[in-house]
Amino acid sequence: MIINYVGVKEINGSLVVIDGVKGVSFEEIVELQLDNGTKRQGRVVQIDGERIVVQVFEGARALSLNNTKTTLTGKPMEMPLAPEIMGRVLNGAGKPIDGMGDIFPVTKRNINGTPINPVSRIYPRNYINTGISSIDTLMTLIRGQKLPIFSGSGMKHNELAVQIVRQAKISGADSSNFGIVFAAMGVQNDVAQYFKKSFEESGVMDRVVMLLNLSNDPIIERMLTPKCALTVAEYLAFELDMHILVIMTDMTSYAEALREFSSSKGEIPGRKGYPGYLYSDLASMYERAGMIKGSSGSVTQIPILTMPNDDITHPVPDLTGYITEGQIVLDRMLQSQGIYPPVNVLPSLSRLMKDGIGEGYTREDHQGLANQLFASYARVIDARSLASVIGEEELSPIDKKYIEFGRKFENTFVNQGNCENRTIEQSLDLGWKLLSTLPKSELDRVDDKLLDKYYVENEE
Amino acid sequence: MNNNCIYGINGPVVTIKGATDFSMMEMVYVGDEKLVGEIIGINSDFTTVQVYEDTTGLKPGDPIVGTGAPMNVLLGPGILNNIFDGIERPLSEIEKTDGAFISRGSQVSALDTEKLWDVTLTVKVGDTLNGGEIYATLPETDIITHKCMVPPLLSGKVTYVAKSGSYKLFDTIVKLEDENGTVHELSLCQKWPIRTPRPVKERLTASIPLITGQRVIDTLFPISKGGTAAIPGGFGTGKTMTQHQLAKWCDADIIVYVGCGERGNEMSQVLQEFSELIDPKHDCPMTYRTTLIANTSNMPVAAREASIYTGITLAEYYRDMGYNVAIMADSTSRWAEALREISGRLEEMPAEEGFPAYLPSRLSEFYERGCRAKVLCGKEGSVTIIGAVSPQGSDFSEPVTQNTKRFTRCFWALDKSLAYARHYPAINWMDSYSEYFSDLDPWFEENLGEEFLEYRKQISALLAEESRLMEIVKLIGADVLPDDQKLVIETAKVIRVGFLQQNAFHKDDTFVPLEKQKLMMKTILHLHKKAKHITNAAIPISRVLETGLFEKLTKIKYDIPNNRLDMFDEYIKEIDEKISQITF
């Protein structure tokens, strides 16, 4: 028997309180029908006896205390899934908006997912060649990894993400079953268009699922977007054995939506007003990346987040960094020098890199070279800060060499064209060429044997 | 008892209306799926339950059943070489029943109940046994003998003893009659509430070091067996890497590794690495002496809170058999955040940064469970706690780091700038400290000789001197320093790169015996001393640098294998020769 509950008790932001509800379950989806016939969906977020709190996805606009009828659906939020979902454009809550009709579900999944048993995980080792020197050499992306891009407003994170998508797809033997799930949360229309256009231009649109929650869409829907996207990704990866790259932009908007929801629910705020469970909430999404036994597919995540005021200690990048397996940090200074991609290599890191590179994967000297480039570049920064006090002229000869190395490193190694696709060998050789700026005795991070093999004396 | 049902639900917190007969901290089953929960608050109107699993789909009116006992874990053979979640459910068994994703309400026994163990009984009828005394032994893995002990609070006379042979986990092998005449049946296992420390006879002083083979720790900031240490560091500074190194190489008998709110891929790496890695001391896989508790960040938050206690209870159980146990908790910040999250759901008054006011007392309760002690069966055992802390925004002044600092005696501060320069382990030698020097010095003196302490003192002094000089160098450059100060900087560089920095992926460098550590210090200091004579004689330091000795010593860690310590003499000889050529 379906019961309609007429009217609501209280409206607060996008939360409504309904009284006298029986037989409701936690996280259940409810349908609200307004007197004018429009339907909205909501989710039960709190139960106190017969008083329930419902979060309305489309917002509470035009609701009044007595113009709605509420129906319980008896089910938690589920996402209809089918192989035909490839190439479709959905809204933030997973409903098609490309005018091609509903998805005829082969299966339905709870969007919250269930945690992967750590025992069933396969430790990711297969590296993804992105064709970008700084990433491939110094923070290698691994299949099944979650590697966020920490950026700021106005920086070229979107270009970088597109370039990764364009160049990464051709690597490996399984390139035919490579797919992209793109989740936009609170991004401007232009940005969504940019991604769409780029996907079309590189001819991958039929292998992309787009979920769009634009900046003027309801924030409650935004809270569902990444979860829906990951449900799609898990289905494609673990049921259909595809390699899925999930790009989520912008996680900061997601976290802000969560904060808005939390404060209207009257919860006790934690750091900067974000709810205390922000870490668990972010983790429940990021941890859905990986590879599992019994399936040859993988879910790789590249979340993009804009750091408010470029502050890496802001709760969103901070907590993200604690969950994800490394980070790619973009730097405004580099960007203003015209360097693209403006990757600041020192704070950037890939935690899974060490087991996916070296002999058998990339090249034997990869790890040593990467360590040496990091260490030498760190010295460059020291030398520069010294130079800013005493002037470059006064530096010791070796510090001058470092300054020169730093300049070359940024301009030729980090800097590369938007369409330039470098192979891993090219990138590694370029790294060695740069190191020849420095005397051999300065290179203490590389094993002597490798050093003898790869170090090239400076021609000058 | 059977009329208790759900009234309200808010995330992992469920309330029951009206007075109930539950007791505080009692373990309960919630709903039809029997989700595990714990009573965390009682008043005359409401009883509050914290549920260890996802609460989606629970309804008001669903039953809540009590178990009559506090949250406890099953202790017995089969804990080692196994992996559990935060409330001791075996993850590999769950995989068999549920597949790759963990579903809710899994009812799997923590330990294998069907496996036959080869038990040797060590008591006879008529013996008097006290709590903690051993009545049977069995080989749990190739290297660890499991000892079945009388539960700590029980004692009495043995009235029945089974013959030695093969038994299952719950088979009765001994019967014990206590002073009231009640007969207790003892099997291979026992239960213990996770939030109560297991009793010991007497706490002992922390006078034996835990040898880790990591130079910066063993030499500069040693930890004792039964000690407590904190490893704070922002993300990417190598907390987990350091914990892995310690788990792999430290000389404890048993390792309990708690992955509390950490990454899933990291846990699968631990699983894989530890099973592939051969323990050099016993020539068998590392997992034979390890148990893992994995509660990754996406698994339920309440179980994350419990995982730390589950881990320490398992550790204490093996300590009671007379083993030296080391527990790695990665990371205690995630645990503190779980406390904060639940406290928020309970609408408690927050203290600093939203953490509950009882955070310090909970932290101290946990760290106080680490000790070296004479255990109830008369042997000596220890639990060493090494907790990672992930400070928000790498800011060490935040409450978890600050409070942890108060309750631990070793502080290995990981430094972002060192990590950026890929200096690992990125333990900052100026900010870190160990309070165990005075306890451990006699041991070092006895086993490595007085000179070890002297070398350590000199090394620390050089590093401190360097850090002072670097302040000046930053302002005016290194060129203007007098030669003796330049020498300090050069030697300190050798110490930093050649000694403190350690390569976990190099076969000889990943673990370094104390003897080699000592000889390395000796050689470096020898060069320093000789070079100082040169500078004192007003010969420019560049002459010494030209010899290439400094570079050579930097690579000493790779060039001298751990089993060829005699090679150090050649180095000393070479230093003497080359330096003497300069002088004359």
JSON list of N, CA, C and O in Angstrom, two decimals, chain A residues 423-457:
[
{"chain": "A", "resi": 423, "resn": "THR", "atom": "N", "xyz": [57.43, 10.35, -25.28]},
{"chain": "A", "resi": 423, "resn": "THR", "atom": "CA", "xyz": [57.50, 8.97, -24.78]},
{"chain": "A", "resi": 423, "resn": "THR", "atom": "C", "xyz": [58.31, 8.97, -23.49]},
{"chain": "A", "resi": 423, "resn": "THR", "atom": "O", "xyz": [59.03, 9.92, -23.19]},
{"chain": "A", "resi": 424, "resn": "ILE", "atom": "N", "xyz": [58.20, 7.88, -22.76]},
{"chain": "A", "resi": 424, "resn": "ILE", "atom": "CA", "xyz": [58.90, 7.81, -21.49]},
{"chain": "A", "resi": 424, "resn": "ILE", "atom": "C", "xyz": [60.41, 7.88, -21.70]},
{"chain": "A", "resi": 424, "resn": "ILE", "atom": "O", "xyz": [61.13, 8.52, -20.93]},
{"chain": "A", "resi": 425, "resn": "GLU", "atom": "N", "xyz": [60.90, 7.28, -22.78]},
{"chain": "A", "resi": 425, "resn": "GLU", "atom": "CA", "xyz": [62.35, 7.32, -23.04]},
{"chain": "A", "resi": 425, "resn": "GLU", "atom": "C", "xyz": [62.79, 8.76, -23.30]},
{"chain": "A", "resi": 425, "resn": "GLU", "atom": "O", "xyz": [63.81, 9.20, -22.79]},
{"chain": "A", "resi": 426, "resn": "GLN", "atom": "N", "xyz": [61.99, 9.46, -24.09]},
{"chain": "A", "resi": 426, "resn": "GLN", "atom": "CA", "xyz": [62.34, 10.86, -24.37]},
{"chain": "A", "resi": 426, "resn": "GLN", "atom": "C", "xyz": [62.43, 11.65, -23.06]},
{"chain": "A", "resi": 426, "resn": "GLN", "atom": "O", "xyz": [63.36, 12.41, -22.85]},
{"chain": "A", "resi": 427, "resn": "SER", "atom": "N", "xyz": [61.44, 11.44, -22.19]},
{"chain": "A", "resi": 427, "resn": "SER", "atom": "CA", "xyz": [61.42, 12.19, -20.95]},
{"chain": "A", "resi": 427, "resn": "SER", "atom": "C", "xyz": [62.62, 11.85, -20.09]},
{"chain": "A", "resi": 427, "resn": "SER", "atom": "O", "xyz": [63.26, 12.74, -19.53]},
{"chain": "A", "resi": 428, "resn": "LEU", "atom": "N", "xyz": [62.94, 10.56, -19.99]},
{"chain": "A", "resi": 428, "resn": "LEU", "atom": "CA", "xyz": [64.06, 10.16, -19.14]},
{"chain": "A", "resi": 428, "resn": "LEU", "atom": "C", "xyz": [65.38, 10.69, -19.70]},
{"chain": "A", "resi": 428, "resn": "LEU", "atom": "O", "xyz": [66.22, 11.21, -18.96]},
{"chain": "A", "resi": 429, "resn": "ASP", "atom": "N", "xyz": [65.55, 10.59, -21.01]},
{"chain": "A", "resi": 429, "resn": "ASP", "atom": "CA", "xyz": [66.78, 11.08, -21.60]},
{"chain": "A", "resi": 429, "resn": "ASP", "atom": "C", "xyz": [66.93, 12.59, -21.40]},
{"chain": "A", "resi": 429, "resn": "ASP", "atom": "O", "xyz": [68.01, 13.09, -21.14]},
{"chain": "A", "resi": 430, "resn": "LEU", "atom": "N", "xyz": [65.80, 13.27, -21.51]},
{"chain": "A", "resi": 430, "resn": "LEU", "atom": "CA", "xyz": [65.82, 14.72, -21.28]},
{"chain": "A", "resi": 430, "resn": "LEU", "atom": "C", "xyz": [66.27, 15.01, -19.86]},
{"chain": "A", "resi": 430, "resn": "LEU", "atom": "O", "xyz": [67.06, 15.93, -19.61]},
{"chain": "A", "resi": 431, "resn": "GLY", "atom": "N", "xyz": [65.79, 14.21, -18.92]},
{"chain": "A", "resi": 431, "resn": "GLY", "atom": "CA", "xyz": [66.19, 14.37, -17.53]},
{"chain": "A", "resi": 431, "resn": "GLY", "atom": "C", "xyz": [67.69, 14.23, -17.36]},
{"chain": "A", "resi": 431, "resn": "GLY", "atom": "O", "xyz": [68.34, 15.05, -16.70]},
{"chain": "A", "resi": 432, "resn": "TRP", "atom": "N", "xyz": [68.27, 13.21, -17.99]},
{"chain": "A", "resi": 432, "resn": "TRP", "atom": "CA", "xyz": [69.73, 13.02, -17.89]},
{"chain": "A", "resi": 432, "resn": "TRP", "atom": "C", "xyz": [70.48, 14.17, -18.53]},
{"chain": "A", "resi": 432, "resn": "TRP", "atom": "O", "xyz": [71.52, 14.59, -18.03]},
{"chain": "A", "resi": 433, "resn": "LYS", "atom": "N", "xyz": [69.94, 14.66, -19.63]},
{"chain": "A", "resi": 433, "resn": "LYS", "atom": "CA", "xyz": [70.60, 15.76, -20.31]},
{"chain": "A", "resi": 433, "resn": "LYS", "atom": "C", "xyz": [70.67, 16.97, -19.38]},
{"chain": "A", "resi": 433, "resn": "LYS", "atom": "O", "xyz": [71.68, 17.65, -19.30]},
{"chain": "A", "resi": 434, "resn": "LEU", "atom": "N", "xyz": [69.57, 17.20, -18.66]},
{"chain": "A", "resi": 434, "resn": "LEU", "atom": "CA", "xyz": [69.55, 18.34, -17.75]},
{"chain": "A", "resi": 434, "resn": "LEU", "atom": "C", "xyz": [70.54, 18.15, -16.62]},
{"chain": "A", "resi": 434, "resn": "LEU", "atom": "O", "xyz": [71.21, 19.08, -16.20]},
{"chain": "A", "resi": 435, "resn": "LEU", "atom": "N", "xyz": [70.65, 16.92, -16.14]},
{"chain": "A", "resi": 435, "resn": "LEU", "atom": "CA", "xyz": [71.55, 16.67, -15.01]},
{"chain": "A", "resi": 435, "resn": "LEU", "atom": "C", "xyz": [73.01, 16.90, -15.40]},
{"chain": "A", "resi": 435, "resn": "LEU", "atom": "O", "xyz": [73.86, 17.11, -14.54]},
{"chain": "A", "resi": 436, "resn": "SER", "atom": "N", "xyz": [73.29, 16.86, -16.70]},
{"chain": "A", "resi": 436, "resn": "SER", "atom": "CA", "xyz": [74.68, 17.08, -17.11]},
{"chain": "A", "resi": 436, "resn": "SER", "atom": "C", "xyz": [75.11, 18.51, -16.83]},
{"chain": "A", "resi": 436, "resn": "SER", "atom": "O", "xyz": [76.31, 18.82, -16.86]},
{"chain": "A", "resi": 437, "resn": "THR", "atom": "N", "xyz": [74.17, 19.39, -16.55]},
{"chain": "A", "resi": 437, "resn": "THR", "atom": "CA", "xyz": [74.52, 20.75, -16.15]},
{"chain": "A", "resi": 437, "resn": "THR", "atom": "C", "xyz": [75.32, 20.72, -14.85]},
{"chain": "A", "resi": 437, "resn": "THR", "atom": "O", "xyz": [76.12, 21.60, -14.57]},
{"chain": "A", "resi": 438, "resn": "LEU", "atom": "N", "xyz": [75.05, 19.72, -14.04]},
{"chain": "A", "resi": 438, "resn": "LEU", "atom": "CA", "xyz": [75.67, 19.64, -12.72]},
{"chain": "A", "resi": 438, "resn": "LEU", "atom": "C", "xyz": [76.86, 18.69, -12.77]},
{"chain": "A", "resi": 438, "resn": "LEU", "atom": "O", "xyz": [76.85, 17.73, -13.54]},
{"chain": "A", "resi": 439, "resn": "PRO", "atom": "N", "xyz": [77.89, 18.95, -11.97]},
{"chain": "A", "resi": 439, "resn": "PRO", "atom": "CA", "xyz": [79.01, 18.01, -11.94]},
{"chain": "A", "resi": 439, "resn": "PRO", "atom": "C", "xyz": [78.57, 16.65, -11.37]},
{"chain": "A", "resi": 439, "resn": "PRO", "atom": "O", "xyz": [77.66, 16.58, -10.55]},
{"chain": "A", "resi": 440, "resn": "LYS", "atom": "N", "xyz": [79.27, 15.63, -11.79]},
{"chain": "A", "resi": 440, "resn": "LYS", "atom": "CA", "xyz": [78.88, 14.28, -11.41]},
{"chain": "A", "resi": 440, "resn": "LYS", "atom": "C", "xyz": [78.91, 14.07, -9.90]},
{"chain": "A", "resi": 440, "resn": "LYS", "atom": "O", "xyz": [78.10, 13.33, -9.34]},
{"chain": "A", "resi": 441, "resn": "SER", "atom": "N", "xyz": [79.83, 14.77, -9.23]},
{"chain": "A", "resi": 441, "resn": "SER", "atom": "CA", "xyz": [79.96, 14.55, -7.79]},
{"chain": "A", "resi": 441, "resn": "SER", "atom": "C", "xyz": [78.72, 15.04, -7.03]},
{"chain": "A", "resi": 441, "resn": "SER", "atom": "O", "xyz": [78.51, 14.66, -5.88]},
{"chain": "A", "resi": 442, "resn": "GLU", "atom": "N", "xyz": [77.93, 15.89, -7.65]},
{"chain": "A", "resi": 442, "resn": "GLU", "atom": "CA", "xyz": [76.73, 16.39, -6.97]},
{"chain": "A", "resi": 442, "resn": "GLU", "atom": "C", "xyz": [75.59, 15.39, -6.99]},
{"chain": "A", "resi": 442, "resn": "GLU", "atom": "O", "xyz": [74.59, 15.56, -6.31]},
{"chain": "A", "resi": 443, "resn": "LEU", "atom": "N", "xyz": [75.72, 14.38, -7.83]},
{"chain": "A", "resi": 443, "resn": "LEU", "atom": "CA", "xyz": [74.59, 13.46, -8.00]},
{"chain": "A", "resi": 443, "resn": "LEU", "atom": "C", "xyz": [74.73, 12.29, -7.03]},
{"chain": "A", "resi": 443, "resn": "LEU", "atom": "O", "xyz": [75.37, 11.29, -7.34]},
{"chain": "A", "resi": 444, "resn": "ASP", "atom": "N", "xyz": [74.14, 12.44, -5.85]},
{"chain": "A", "resi": 444, "resn": "ASP", "atom": "CA", "xyz": [74.36, 11.41, -4.83]},
{"chain": "A", "resi": 444, "resn": "ASP", "atom": "C", "xyz": [73.15, 10.50, -4.65]},
{"chain": "A", "resi": 444, "resn": "ASP", "atom": "O", "xyz": [73.15, 9.65, -3.78]},
{"chain": "A", "resi": 445, "resn": "ARG", "atom": "N", "xyz": [72.12, 10.66, -5.46]},
{"chain": "A", "resi": 445, "resn": "ARG", "atom": "CA", "xyz": [70.94, 9.82, -5.27]},
{"chain": "A", "resi": 445, "resn": "ARG", "atom": "C", "xyz": [70.90, 8.64, -6.22]},
{"chain": "A", "resi": 445, "resn": "ARG", "atom": "O", "xyz": [69.99, 7.84, -6.19]},
{"chain": "A", "resi": 446, "resn": "VAL", "atom": "N", "xyz": [71.84, 8.59, -7.12]},
{"chain": "A", "resi": 446, "resn": "VAL", "atom": "CA", "xyz": [71.80, 7.53, -8.13]},
{"chain": "A", "resi": 446, "resn": "VAL", "atom": "C", "xyz": [72.92, 6.54, -7.85]},
{"chain": "A", "resi": 446, "resn": "VAL", "atom": "O", "xyz": [74.02, 6.92, -7.45]},
{"chain": "A", "resi": 447, "resn": "ASP", "atom": "N", "xyz": [72.61, 5.30, -8.00]},
{"chain": "A", "resi": 447, "resn": "ASP", "atom": "CA", "xyz": [73.59, 4.24, -7.86]},
{"chain": "A", "resi": 447, "resn": "ASP", "atom": "C", "xyz": [74.73, 4.47, -8.84]},
{"chain": "A", "resi": 447, "resn": "ASP", "atom": "O", "xyz": [74.51, 4.89, -9.97]},
{"chain": "A", "resi": 448, "resn": "ASP", "atom": "N", "xyz": [75.97, 4.20, -8.41]},
{"chain": "A", "resi": 448, "resn": "ASP", "atom": "CA", "xyz": [77.13, 4.50, -9.26]},
{"chain": "A", "resi": 448, "resn": "ASP", "atom": "C", "xyz": [77.05, 3.84, -10.63]},
{"chain": "A", "resi": 448, "resn": "ASP", "atom": "O", "xyz": [77.40, 4.44, -11.64]},
{"chain": "A", "resi": 449, "resn": "LYS", "atom": "N", "xyz": [76.58, 2.59, -10.64]},
{"chain": "A", "resi": 449, "resn": "LYS", "atom": "CA", "xyz": [76.54, 1.86, -11.91]},
{"chain": "A", "resi": 449, "resn": "LYS", "atom": "C", "xyz": [75.65, 2.58, -12.92]},
{"chain": "A", "resi": 449, "resn": "LYS", "atom": "O", "xyz": [76.02, 2.78, -14.08]},
{"chain": "A", "resi": 450, "resn": "LEU", "atom": "N", "xyz": [74.47, 2.97, -12.44]},
{"chain": "A", "resi": 450, "resn": "LEU", "atom": "CA", "xyz": [73.54, 3.66, -13.34]},
{"chain": "A", "resi": 450, "resn": "LEU", "atom": "C", "xyz": [74.10, 5.01, -13.76]},
{"chain": "A", "resi": 450, "resn": "LEU", "atom": "O", "xyz": [73.94, 5.45, -14.90]},
{"chain": "A", "resi": 451, "resn": "LEU", "atom": "N", "xyz": [74.76, 5.64, -12.81]},
{"chain": "A", "resi": 451, "resn": "LEU", "atom": "CA", "xyz": [75.33, 6.95, -13.09]},
{"chain": "A", "resi": 451, "resn": "LEU", "atom": "C", "xyz": [76.35, 6.84, -14.22]},
{"chain": "A", "resi": 451, "resn": "LEU", "atom": "O", "xyz": [76.36, 7.63, -15.15]},
{"chain": "A", "resi": 452, "resn": "ASP", "atom": "N", "xyz": [77.20, 5.81, -14.12]},
{"chain": "A", "resi": 452, "resn": "ASP", "atom": "CA", "xyz": [78.21, 5.63, -15.16]},
{"chain": "A", "resi": 452, "resn": "ASP", "atom": "C", "xyz": [77.56, 5.37, -16.51]},
{"chain": "A", "resi": 452, "resn": "ASP", "atom": "O", "xyz": [78.03, 5.81, -17.55]},
{"chain": "A", "resi": 453, "resn": "LYS", "atom": "N", "xyz": [76.45, 4.65, -16.45]},
{"chain": "A", "resi": 453, "resn": "LYS", "atom": "CA", "xyz": [75.82, 4.26, -17.71]},
{"chain": "A", "resi": 453, "resn": "LYS", "atom": "C", "xyz": [75.09, 5.43, -18.38]},
{"chain": "A", "resi": 453, "resn": "LYS", "atom": "O", "xyz": [75.14, 5.59, -19.59]},
{"chain": "A", "resi": 454, "resn": "TYR", "atom": "N", "xyz": [74.42, 6.24, -17.57]},
{"chain": "A", "resi": 454, "resn": "TYR", "atom": "CA", "xyz": [73.53, 7.23, -18.16]},
{"chain": "A", "resi": 454, "resn": "TYR", "atom": "C", "xyz": [74.03, 8.67, -18.11]},
{"chain": "A", "resi": 454, "resn": "TYR", "atom": "O", "xyz": [73.54, 9.52, -18.84]},
{"chain": "A", "resi": 455, "resn": "TYR", "atom": "N", "xyz": [74.97, 8.95, -17.20]},
{"chain": "A", "resi": 455, "resn": "TYR", "atom": "CA", "xyz": [75.38, 10.35, -17.07]},
{"chain": "A", "resi": 455, "resn": "TYR", "atom": "C", "xyz": [76.17, 10.78, -18.30]},
{"chain": "A", "resi": 455, "resn": "TYR", "atom": "O", "xyz": [77.10, 10.09, -18.71]},
{"chain": "A", "resi": 456, "resn": "VAL", "atom": "N", "xyz": [75.77, 11.89, -18.88]},
{"chain": "A", "resi": 456, "resn": "VAL", "atom": "CA", "xyz": [76.51, 12.40, -20.04]},
{"chain": "A", "resi": 456, "resn": "VAL", "atom": "C", "xyz": [77.29, 13.64, -19.60]},
{"chain": "A", "resi": 456, "resn": "VAL", "atom": "O", "xyz": [76.74, 14.53, -18.98]},
{"chain": "A", "resi": 457, "resn": "GLU", "atom": "N", "xyz": [78.56, 13.64, -19.89]},
{"chain": "A", "resi": 457, "resn": "GLU", "atom": "CA", "xyz": [79.37, 14.81, -19.54]},
{"chain": "A", "resi": 457, "resn": "GLU", "atom": "C", "xyz": [78.88, 16.01, -20.34]},
{"chain": "A", "resi": 457, "resn": "GLU", "atom": "O", "xyz": [78.47, 15.88, -21.49]}
]
